[in-house]
Every structure is written in structure tokens, then in C-alpha cells.
Short mmCIF file of N, CA, C and O in Angstrom, two decimals:
data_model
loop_
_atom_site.label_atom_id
_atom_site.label_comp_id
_atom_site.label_asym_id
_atom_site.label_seq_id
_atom_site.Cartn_x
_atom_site.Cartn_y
_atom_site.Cartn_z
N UNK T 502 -6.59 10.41 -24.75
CA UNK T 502 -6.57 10.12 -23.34
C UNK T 502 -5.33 10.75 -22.74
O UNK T 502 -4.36 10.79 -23.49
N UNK T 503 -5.24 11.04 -22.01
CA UNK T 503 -4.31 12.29 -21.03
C UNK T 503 -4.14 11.50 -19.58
O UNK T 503 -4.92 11.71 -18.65
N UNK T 504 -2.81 10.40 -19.47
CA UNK T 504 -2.40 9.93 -18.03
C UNK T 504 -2.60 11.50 -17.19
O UNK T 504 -2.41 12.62 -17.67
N UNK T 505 -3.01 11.17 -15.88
CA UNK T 505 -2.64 12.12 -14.66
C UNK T 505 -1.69 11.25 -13.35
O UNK T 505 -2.18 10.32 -12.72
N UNK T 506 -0.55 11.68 -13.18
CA UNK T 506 -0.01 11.32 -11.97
C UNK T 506 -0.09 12.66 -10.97
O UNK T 506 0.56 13.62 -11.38
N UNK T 507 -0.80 12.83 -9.70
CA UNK T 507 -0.60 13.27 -9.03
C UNK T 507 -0.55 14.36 -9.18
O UNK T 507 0.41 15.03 -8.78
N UNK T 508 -1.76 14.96 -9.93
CA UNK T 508 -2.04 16.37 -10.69
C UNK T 508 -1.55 17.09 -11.75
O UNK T 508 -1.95 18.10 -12.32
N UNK T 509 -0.27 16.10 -11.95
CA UNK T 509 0.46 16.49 -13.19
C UNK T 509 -0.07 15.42 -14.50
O UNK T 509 -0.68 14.35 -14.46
N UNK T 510 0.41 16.18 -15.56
CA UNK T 510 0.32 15.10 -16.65
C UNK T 510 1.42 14.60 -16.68
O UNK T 510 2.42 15.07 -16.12
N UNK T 511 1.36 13.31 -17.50
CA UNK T 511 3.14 12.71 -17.52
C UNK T 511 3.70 13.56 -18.42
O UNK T 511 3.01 14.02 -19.33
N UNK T 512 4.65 13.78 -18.32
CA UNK T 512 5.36 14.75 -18.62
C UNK T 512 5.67 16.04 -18.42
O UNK T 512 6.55 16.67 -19.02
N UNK T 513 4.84 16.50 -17.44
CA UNK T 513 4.50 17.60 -17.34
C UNK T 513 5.25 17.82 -15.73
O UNK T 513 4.84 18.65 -14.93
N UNK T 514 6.30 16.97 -15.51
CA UNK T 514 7.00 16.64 -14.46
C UNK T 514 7.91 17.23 -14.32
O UNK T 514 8.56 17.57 -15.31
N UNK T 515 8.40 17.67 -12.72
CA UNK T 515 9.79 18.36 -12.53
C UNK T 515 10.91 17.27 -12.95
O UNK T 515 11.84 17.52 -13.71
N UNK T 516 10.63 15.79 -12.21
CA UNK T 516 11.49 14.97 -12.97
C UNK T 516 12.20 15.04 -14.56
O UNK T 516 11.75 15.72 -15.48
N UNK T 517 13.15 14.35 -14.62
CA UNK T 517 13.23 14.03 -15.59
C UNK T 517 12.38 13.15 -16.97
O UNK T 517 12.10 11.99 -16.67
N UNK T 518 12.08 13.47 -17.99
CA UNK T 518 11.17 12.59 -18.75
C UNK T 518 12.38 11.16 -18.85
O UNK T 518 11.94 10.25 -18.14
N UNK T 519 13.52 10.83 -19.42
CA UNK T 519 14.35 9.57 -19.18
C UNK T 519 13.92 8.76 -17.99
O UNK T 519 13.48 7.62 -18.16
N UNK T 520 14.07 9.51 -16.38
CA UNK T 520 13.92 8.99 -15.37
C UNK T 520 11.92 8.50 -15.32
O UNK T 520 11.59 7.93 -14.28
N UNK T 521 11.46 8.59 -15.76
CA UNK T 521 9.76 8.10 -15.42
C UNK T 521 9.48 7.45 -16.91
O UNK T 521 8.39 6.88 -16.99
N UNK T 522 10.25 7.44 -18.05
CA UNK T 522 9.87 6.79 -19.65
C UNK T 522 9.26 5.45 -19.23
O UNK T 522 10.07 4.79 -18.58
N UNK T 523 8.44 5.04 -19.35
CA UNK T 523 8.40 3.45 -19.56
C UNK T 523 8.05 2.97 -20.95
O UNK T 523 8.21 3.71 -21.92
N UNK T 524 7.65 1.91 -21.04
CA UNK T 524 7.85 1.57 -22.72
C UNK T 524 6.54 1.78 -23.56
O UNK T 524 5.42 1.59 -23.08
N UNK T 525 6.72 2.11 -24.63
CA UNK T 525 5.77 2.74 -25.34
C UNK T 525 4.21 1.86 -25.72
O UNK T 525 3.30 2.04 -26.52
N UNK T 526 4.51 0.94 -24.74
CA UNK T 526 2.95 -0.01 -25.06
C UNK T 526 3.27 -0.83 -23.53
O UNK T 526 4.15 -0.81 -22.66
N UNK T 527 2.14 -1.46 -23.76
CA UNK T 527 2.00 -1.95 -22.01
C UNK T 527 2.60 -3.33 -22.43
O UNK T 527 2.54 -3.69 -23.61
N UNK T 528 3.38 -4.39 -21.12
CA UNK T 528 4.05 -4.87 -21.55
C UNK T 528 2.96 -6.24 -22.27
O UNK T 528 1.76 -6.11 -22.50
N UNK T 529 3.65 -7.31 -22.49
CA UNK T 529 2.50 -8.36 -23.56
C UNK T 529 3.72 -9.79 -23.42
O UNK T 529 4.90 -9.92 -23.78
N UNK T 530 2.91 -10.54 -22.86
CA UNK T 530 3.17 -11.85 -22.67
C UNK T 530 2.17 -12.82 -22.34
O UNK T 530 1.04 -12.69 -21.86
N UNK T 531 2.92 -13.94 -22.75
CA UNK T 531 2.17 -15.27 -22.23
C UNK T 531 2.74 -16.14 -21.78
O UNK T 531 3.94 -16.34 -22.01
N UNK T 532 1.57 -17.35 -20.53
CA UNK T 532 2.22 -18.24 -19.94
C UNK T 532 1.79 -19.25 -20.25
O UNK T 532 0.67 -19.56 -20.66
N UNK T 533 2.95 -19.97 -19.98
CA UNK T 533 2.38 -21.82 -20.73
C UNK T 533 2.89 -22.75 -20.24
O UNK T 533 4.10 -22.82 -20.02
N UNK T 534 2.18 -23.50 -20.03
CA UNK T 534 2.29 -24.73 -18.97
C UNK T 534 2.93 -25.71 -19.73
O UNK T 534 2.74 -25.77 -20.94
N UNK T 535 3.69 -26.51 -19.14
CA UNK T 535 4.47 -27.63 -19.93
C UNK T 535 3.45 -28.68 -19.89
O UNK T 535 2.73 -29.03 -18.95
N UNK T 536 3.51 -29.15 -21.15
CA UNK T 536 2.98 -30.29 -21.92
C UNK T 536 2.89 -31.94 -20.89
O UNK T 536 3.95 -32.28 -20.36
N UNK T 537 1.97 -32.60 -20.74
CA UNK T 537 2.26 -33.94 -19.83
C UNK T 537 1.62 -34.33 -20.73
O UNK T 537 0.43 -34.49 -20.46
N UNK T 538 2.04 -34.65 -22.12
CA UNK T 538 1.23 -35.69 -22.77
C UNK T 538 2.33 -35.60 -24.17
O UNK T 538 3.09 -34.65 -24.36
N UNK T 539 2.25 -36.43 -24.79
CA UNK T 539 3.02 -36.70 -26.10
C UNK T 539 2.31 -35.92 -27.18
O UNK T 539 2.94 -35.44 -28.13
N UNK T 540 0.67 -35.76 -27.01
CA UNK T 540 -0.20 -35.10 -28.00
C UNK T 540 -0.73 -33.32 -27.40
O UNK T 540 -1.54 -32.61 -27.97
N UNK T 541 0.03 -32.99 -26.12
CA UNK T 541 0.14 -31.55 -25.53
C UNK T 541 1.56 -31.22 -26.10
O UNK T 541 1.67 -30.00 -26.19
N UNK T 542 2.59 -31.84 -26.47
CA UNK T 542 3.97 -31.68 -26.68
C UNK T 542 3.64 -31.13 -28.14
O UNK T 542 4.23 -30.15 -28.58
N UNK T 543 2.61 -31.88 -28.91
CA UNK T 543 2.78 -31.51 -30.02
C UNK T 543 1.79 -30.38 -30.58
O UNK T 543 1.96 -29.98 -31.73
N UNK T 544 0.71 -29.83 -29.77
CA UNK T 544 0.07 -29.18 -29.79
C UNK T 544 0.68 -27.90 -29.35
O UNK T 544 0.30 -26.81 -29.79
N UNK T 545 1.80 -28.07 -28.32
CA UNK T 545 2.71 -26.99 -27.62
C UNK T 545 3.78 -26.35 -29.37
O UNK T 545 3.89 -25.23 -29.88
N UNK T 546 4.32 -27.61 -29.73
CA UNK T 546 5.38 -26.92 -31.07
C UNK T 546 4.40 -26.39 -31.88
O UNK T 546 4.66 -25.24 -32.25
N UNK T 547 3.36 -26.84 -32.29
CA UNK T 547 2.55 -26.39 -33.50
C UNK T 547 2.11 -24.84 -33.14
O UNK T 547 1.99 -23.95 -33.98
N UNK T 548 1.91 -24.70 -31.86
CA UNK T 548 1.19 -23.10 -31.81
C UNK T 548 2.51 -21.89 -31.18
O UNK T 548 2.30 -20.71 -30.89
N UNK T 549 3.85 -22.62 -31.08
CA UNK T 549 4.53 -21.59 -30.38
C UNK T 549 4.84 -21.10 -31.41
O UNK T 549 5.55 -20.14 -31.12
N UNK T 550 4.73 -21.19 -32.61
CA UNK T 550 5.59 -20.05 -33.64
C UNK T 550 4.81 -19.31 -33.79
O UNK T 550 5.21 -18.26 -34.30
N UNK T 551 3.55 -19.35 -33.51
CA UNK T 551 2.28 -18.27 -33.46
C UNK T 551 2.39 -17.26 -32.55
O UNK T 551 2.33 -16.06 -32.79
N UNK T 552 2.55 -17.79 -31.52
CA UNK T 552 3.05 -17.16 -30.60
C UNK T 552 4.16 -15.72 -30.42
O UNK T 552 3.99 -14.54 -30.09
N UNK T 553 5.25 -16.48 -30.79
CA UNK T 553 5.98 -15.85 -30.70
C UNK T 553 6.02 -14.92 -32.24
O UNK T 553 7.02 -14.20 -32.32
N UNK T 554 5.47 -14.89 -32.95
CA UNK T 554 4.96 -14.29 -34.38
C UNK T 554 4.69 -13.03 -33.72
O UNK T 554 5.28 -12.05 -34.18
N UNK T 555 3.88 -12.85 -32.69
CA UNK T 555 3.20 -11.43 -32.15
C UNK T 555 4.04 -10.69 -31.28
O UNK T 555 3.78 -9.66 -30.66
N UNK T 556 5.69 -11.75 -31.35
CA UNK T 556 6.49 -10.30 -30.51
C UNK T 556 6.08 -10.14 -28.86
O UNK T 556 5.68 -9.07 -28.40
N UNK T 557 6.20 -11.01 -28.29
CA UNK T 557 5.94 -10.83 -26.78
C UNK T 557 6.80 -10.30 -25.92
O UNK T 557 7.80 -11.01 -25.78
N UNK T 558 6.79 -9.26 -25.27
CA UNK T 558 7.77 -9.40 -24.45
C UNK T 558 8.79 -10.14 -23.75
O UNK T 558 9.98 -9.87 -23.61
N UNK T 559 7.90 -11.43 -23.20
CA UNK T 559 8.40 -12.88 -22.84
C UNK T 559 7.30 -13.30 -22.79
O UNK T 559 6.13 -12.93 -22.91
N UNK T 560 8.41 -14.89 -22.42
CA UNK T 560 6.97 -16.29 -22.24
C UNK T 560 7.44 -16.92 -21.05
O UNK T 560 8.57 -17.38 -20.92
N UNK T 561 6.33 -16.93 -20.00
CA UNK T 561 6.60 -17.46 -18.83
C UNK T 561 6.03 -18.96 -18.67
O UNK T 561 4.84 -19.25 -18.77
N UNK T 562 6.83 -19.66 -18.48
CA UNK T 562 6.80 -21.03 -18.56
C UNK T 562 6.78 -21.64 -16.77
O UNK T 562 7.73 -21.76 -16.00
N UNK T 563 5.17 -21.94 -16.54
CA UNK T 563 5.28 -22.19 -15.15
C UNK T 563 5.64 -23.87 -14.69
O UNK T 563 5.62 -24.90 -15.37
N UNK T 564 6.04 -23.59 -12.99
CA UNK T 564 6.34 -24.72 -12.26
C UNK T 564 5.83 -25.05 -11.40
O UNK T 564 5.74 -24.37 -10.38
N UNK T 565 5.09 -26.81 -11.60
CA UNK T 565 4.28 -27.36 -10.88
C UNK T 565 4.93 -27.05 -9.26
O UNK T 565 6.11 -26.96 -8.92
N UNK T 566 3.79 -26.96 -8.52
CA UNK T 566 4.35 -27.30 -7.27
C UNK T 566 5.03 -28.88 -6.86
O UNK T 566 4.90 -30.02 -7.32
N UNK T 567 5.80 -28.28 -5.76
CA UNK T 567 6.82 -29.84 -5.52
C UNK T 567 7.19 -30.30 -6.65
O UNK T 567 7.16 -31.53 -6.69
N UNK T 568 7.72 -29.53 -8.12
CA UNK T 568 8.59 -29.87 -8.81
C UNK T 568 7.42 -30.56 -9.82
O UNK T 568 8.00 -30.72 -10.90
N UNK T 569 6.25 -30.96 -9.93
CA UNK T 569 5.58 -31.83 -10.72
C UNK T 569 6.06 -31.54 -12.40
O UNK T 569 6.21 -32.37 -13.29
N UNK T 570 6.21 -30.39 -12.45
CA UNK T 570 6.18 -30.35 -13.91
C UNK T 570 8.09 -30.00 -14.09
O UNK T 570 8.53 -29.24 -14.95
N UNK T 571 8.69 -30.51 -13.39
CA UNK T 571 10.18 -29.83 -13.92
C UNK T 571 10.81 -29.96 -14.89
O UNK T 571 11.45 -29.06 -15.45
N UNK T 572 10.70 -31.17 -15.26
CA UNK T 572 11.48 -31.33 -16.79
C UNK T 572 10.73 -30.83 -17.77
O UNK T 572 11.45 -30.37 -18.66
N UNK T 573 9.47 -30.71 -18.01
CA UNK T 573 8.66 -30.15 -18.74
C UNK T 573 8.74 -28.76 -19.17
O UNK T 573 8.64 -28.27 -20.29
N UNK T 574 9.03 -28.07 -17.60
CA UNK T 574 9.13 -26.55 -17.26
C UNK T 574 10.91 -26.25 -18.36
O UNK T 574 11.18 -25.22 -18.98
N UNK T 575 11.55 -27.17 -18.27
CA UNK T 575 13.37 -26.87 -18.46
C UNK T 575 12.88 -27.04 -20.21
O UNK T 575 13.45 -26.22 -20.93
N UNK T 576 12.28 -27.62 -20.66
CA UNK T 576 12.80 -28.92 -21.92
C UNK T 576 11.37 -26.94 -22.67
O UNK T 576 11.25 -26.68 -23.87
N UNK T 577 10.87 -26.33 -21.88
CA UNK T 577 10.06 -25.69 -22.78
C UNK T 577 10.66 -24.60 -22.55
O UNK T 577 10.14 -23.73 -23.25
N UNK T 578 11.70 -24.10 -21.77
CA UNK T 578 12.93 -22.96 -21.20
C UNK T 578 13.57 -23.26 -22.12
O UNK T 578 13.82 -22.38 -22.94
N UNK T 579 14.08 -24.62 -22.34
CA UNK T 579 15.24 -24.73 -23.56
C UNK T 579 15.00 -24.30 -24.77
O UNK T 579 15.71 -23.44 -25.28
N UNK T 580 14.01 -24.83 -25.36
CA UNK T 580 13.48 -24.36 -26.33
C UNK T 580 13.81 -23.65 -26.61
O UNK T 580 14.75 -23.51 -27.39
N UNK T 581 12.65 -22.23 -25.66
CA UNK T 581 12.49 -21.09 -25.92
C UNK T 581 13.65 -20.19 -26.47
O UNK T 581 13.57 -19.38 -27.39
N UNK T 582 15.09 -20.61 -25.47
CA UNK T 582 15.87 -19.82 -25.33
C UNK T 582 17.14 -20.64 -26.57
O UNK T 582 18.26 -20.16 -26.72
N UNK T 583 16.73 -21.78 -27.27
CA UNK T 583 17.28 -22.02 -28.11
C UNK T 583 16.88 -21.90 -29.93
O UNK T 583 17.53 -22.22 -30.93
N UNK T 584 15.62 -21.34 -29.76
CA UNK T 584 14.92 -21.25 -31.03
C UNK T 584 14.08 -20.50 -31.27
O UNK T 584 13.44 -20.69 -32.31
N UNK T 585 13.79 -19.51 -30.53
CA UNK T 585 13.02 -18.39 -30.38
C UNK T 585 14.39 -17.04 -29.49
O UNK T 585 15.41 -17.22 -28.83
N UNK T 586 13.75 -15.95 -29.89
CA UNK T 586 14.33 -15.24 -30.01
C UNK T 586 13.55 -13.93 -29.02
O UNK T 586 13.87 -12.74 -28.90
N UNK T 587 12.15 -14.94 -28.26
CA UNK T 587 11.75 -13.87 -27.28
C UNK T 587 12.11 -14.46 -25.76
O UNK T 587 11.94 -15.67 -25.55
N UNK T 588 12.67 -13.47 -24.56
CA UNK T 588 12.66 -13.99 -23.26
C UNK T 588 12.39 -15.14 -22.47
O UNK T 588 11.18 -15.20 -22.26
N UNK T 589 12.81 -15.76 -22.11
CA UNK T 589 11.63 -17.13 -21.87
C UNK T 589 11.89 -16.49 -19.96
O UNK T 589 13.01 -16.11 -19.59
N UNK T 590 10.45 -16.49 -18.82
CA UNK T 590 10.75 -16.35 -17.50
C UNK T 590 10.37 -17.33 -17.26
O UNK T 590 9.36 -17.81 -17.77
N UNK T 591 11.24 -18.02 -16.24
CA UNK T 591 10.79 -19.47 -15.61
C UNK T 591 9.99 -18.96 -14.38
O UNK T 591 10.40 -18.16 -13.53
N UNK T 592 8.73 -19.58 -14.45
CA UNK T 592 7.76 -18.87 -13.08
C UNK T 592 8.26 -20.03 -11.81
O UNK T 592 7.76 -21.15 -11.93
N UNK T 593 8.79 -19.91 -11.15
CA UNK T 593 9.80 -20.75 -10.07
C UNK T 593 8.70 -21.06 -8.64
O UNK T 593 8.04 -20.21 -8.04
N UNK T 594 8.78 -22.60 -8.33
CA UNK T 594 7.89 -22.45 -7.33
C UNK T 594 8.83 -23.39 -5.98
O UNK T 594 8.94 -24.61 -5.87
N UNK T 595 9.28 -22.56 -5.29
CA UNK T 595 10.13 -22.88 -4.00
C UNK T 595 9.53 -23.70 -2.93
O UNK T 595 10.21 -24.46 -2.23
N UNK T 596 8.13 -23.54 -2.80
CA UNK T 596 7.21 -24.51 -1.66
C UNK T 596 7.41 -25.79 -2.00
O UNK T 596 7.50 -26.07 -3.19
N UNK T 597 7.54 -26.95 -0.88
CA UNK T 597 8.07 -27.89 -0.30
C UNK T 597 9.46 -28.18 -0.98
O UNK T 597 9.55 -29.30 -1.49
N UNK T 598 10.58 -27.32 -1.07
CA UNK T 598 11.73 -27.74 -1.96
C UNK T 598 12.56 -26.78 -0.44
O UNK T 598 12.37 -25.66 0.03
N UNK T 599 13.62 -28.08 -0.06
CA UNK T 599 14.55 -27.46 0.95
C UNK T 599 15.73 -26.12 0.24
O UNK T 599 15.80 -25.64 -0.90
N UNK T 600 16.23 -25.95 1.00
CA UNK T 600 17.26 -24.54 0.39
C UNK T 600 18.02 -25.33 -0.63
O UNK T 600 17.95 -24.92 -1.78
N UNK T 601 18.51 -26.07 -0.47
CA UNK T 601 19.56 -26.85 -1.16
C UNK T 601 18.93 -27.13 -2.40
O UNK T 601 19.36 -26.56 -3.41
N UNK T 602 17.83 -28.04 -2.48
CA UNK T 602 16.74 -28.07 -3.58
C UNK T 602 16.65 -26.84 -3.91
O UNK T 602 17.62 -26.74 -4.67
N UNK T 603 16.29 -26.07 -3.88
CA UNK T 603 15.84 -24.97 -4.22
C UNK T 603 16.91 -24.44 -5.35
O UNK T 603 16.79 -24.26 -6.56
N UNK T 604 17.89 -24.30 -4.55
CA UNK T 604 19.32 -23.50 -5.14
C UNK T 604 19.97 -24.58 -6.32
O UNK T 604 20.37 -24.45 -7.48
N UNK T 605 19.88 -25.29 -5.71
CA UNK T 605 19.66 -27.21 -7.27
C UNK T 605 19.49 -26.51 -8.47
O UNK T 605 20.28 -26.23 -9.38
N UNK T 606 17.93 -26.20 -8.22
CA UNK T 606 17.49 -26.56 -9.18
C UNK T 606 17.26 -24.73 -9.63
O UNK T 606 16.72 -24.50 -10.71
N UNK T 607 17.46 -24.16 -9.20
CA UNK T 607 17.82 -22.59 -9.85
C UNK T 607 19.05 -22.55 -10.72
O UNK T 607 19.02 -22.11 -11.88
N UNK T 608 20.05 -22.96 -10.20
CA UNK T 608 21.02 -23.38 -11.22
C UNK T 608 20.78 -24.07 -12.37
O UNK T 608 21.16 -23.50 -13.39
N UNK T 609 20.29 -25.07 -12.50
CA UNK T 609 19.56 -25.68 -13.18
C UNK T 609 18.83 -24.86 -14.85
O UNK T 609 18.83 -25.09 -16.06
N UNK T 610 18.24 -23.74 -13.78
CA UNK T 610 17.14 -23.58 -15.18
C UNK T 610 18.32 -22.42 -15.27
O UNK T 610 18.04 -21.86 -16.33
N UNK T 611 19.12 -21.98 -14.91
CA UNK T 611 20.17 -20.78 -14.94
C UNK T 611 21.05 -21.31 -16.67
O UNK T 611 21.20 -20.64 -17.70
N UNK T 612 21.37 -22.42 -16.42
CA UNK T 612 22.19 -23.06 -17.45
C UNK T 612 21.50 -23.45 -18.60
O UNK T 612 22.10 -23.99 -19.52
#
């Protein structure tokens, strides 16, 4: 298979090849919702080493709106970033959270 950008092949560019490289496979992640149950918590530890077995780029760990899932969202950020060794992105959800809230709790998952 032979990319075409704009009549050229990649590489086949006045650019620089450094300046247009992107990474040699498309990127590969997954997202995962924090656990609201004592028997999702444990279904969550049992399959993340699987997970992260396949080398992901990152793992995006989403947030309920109006905060529903926050400690859930932090406690599976912590984790990640304490026992795994791939990216963890916190998927951040700002709707009904004032500036102040907002900036709270960005700090928050910052630390």
C-alpha cells in the first residue's frame, strides 16, 4: 500500500522526512470507565494487566459528567500511573463545574 498526500508519496516530499515522521503504527489505546461496584473494582484489577500486556499507547480513564465518577476516575489514574508503566489520560469533563471547580479539581488529577 503506497500513502498519497497531495500527489506526492510520503516521502517523496520537499519537506523534511523528521519534520512529517509520525510513528511507525497507528496510535492504540483504551478507555475505561471507573468501576461503581466492589465486583467492577475487581473485574477492573483482574483484566488491567491484560491490558496493559499489549503495550498501549495510553489508557484513558473517563469522567462522569458533574463529577459522578471522580474518585473512581483519580483512584484508576493512580493506579495507572503507580503500577503500570503505560500513560494514563484523564478524559476531563468541565460541564456544570464553575472555573474554580474546574481548576480544583485539574490540580487534583495533576498530583
Amino acid at each position: 500500500m503506497v500513502l498519497v498526500r497531495a500527489g506526492h508519496e510520503i516521502g517523496d516530499s520537499p519537506i523534511e522526512p523528521e519534520a512529517t515522521a509520525g510513528p511507525a503504527r497507528p496510535t492504540f489505546s483504551f478507555e475505561l470507565w471507573p468501576p461503581r461496584s466492589p465486583a467492577a473494582e475487581e473485574a477492573l484489577q483482574a483484566h488491567l494487566a491484560r491490558l496493559v500486556a499489549v503495550h498501549p499507547d495510553f489508557i484513558s480513564v473517563t469522567y462522569g459528567a458533574n463529577g459522578s465518577s471522580r474518585d473512581g476516575s483519580l483512584a484508576v489514574l493512580r493506579h495507572l500511573v503507580e503500577n503500570t508503566d503505560v500513560p494514563p489520560m484523564a478524559h476531563f469533563t468541565a460541564v456544570g463545574s464553575t472555573f474554580a471547580d474546574a481548576s480544583q479539581l485539574l490540580r487534583e488529577f495533576m498530583d
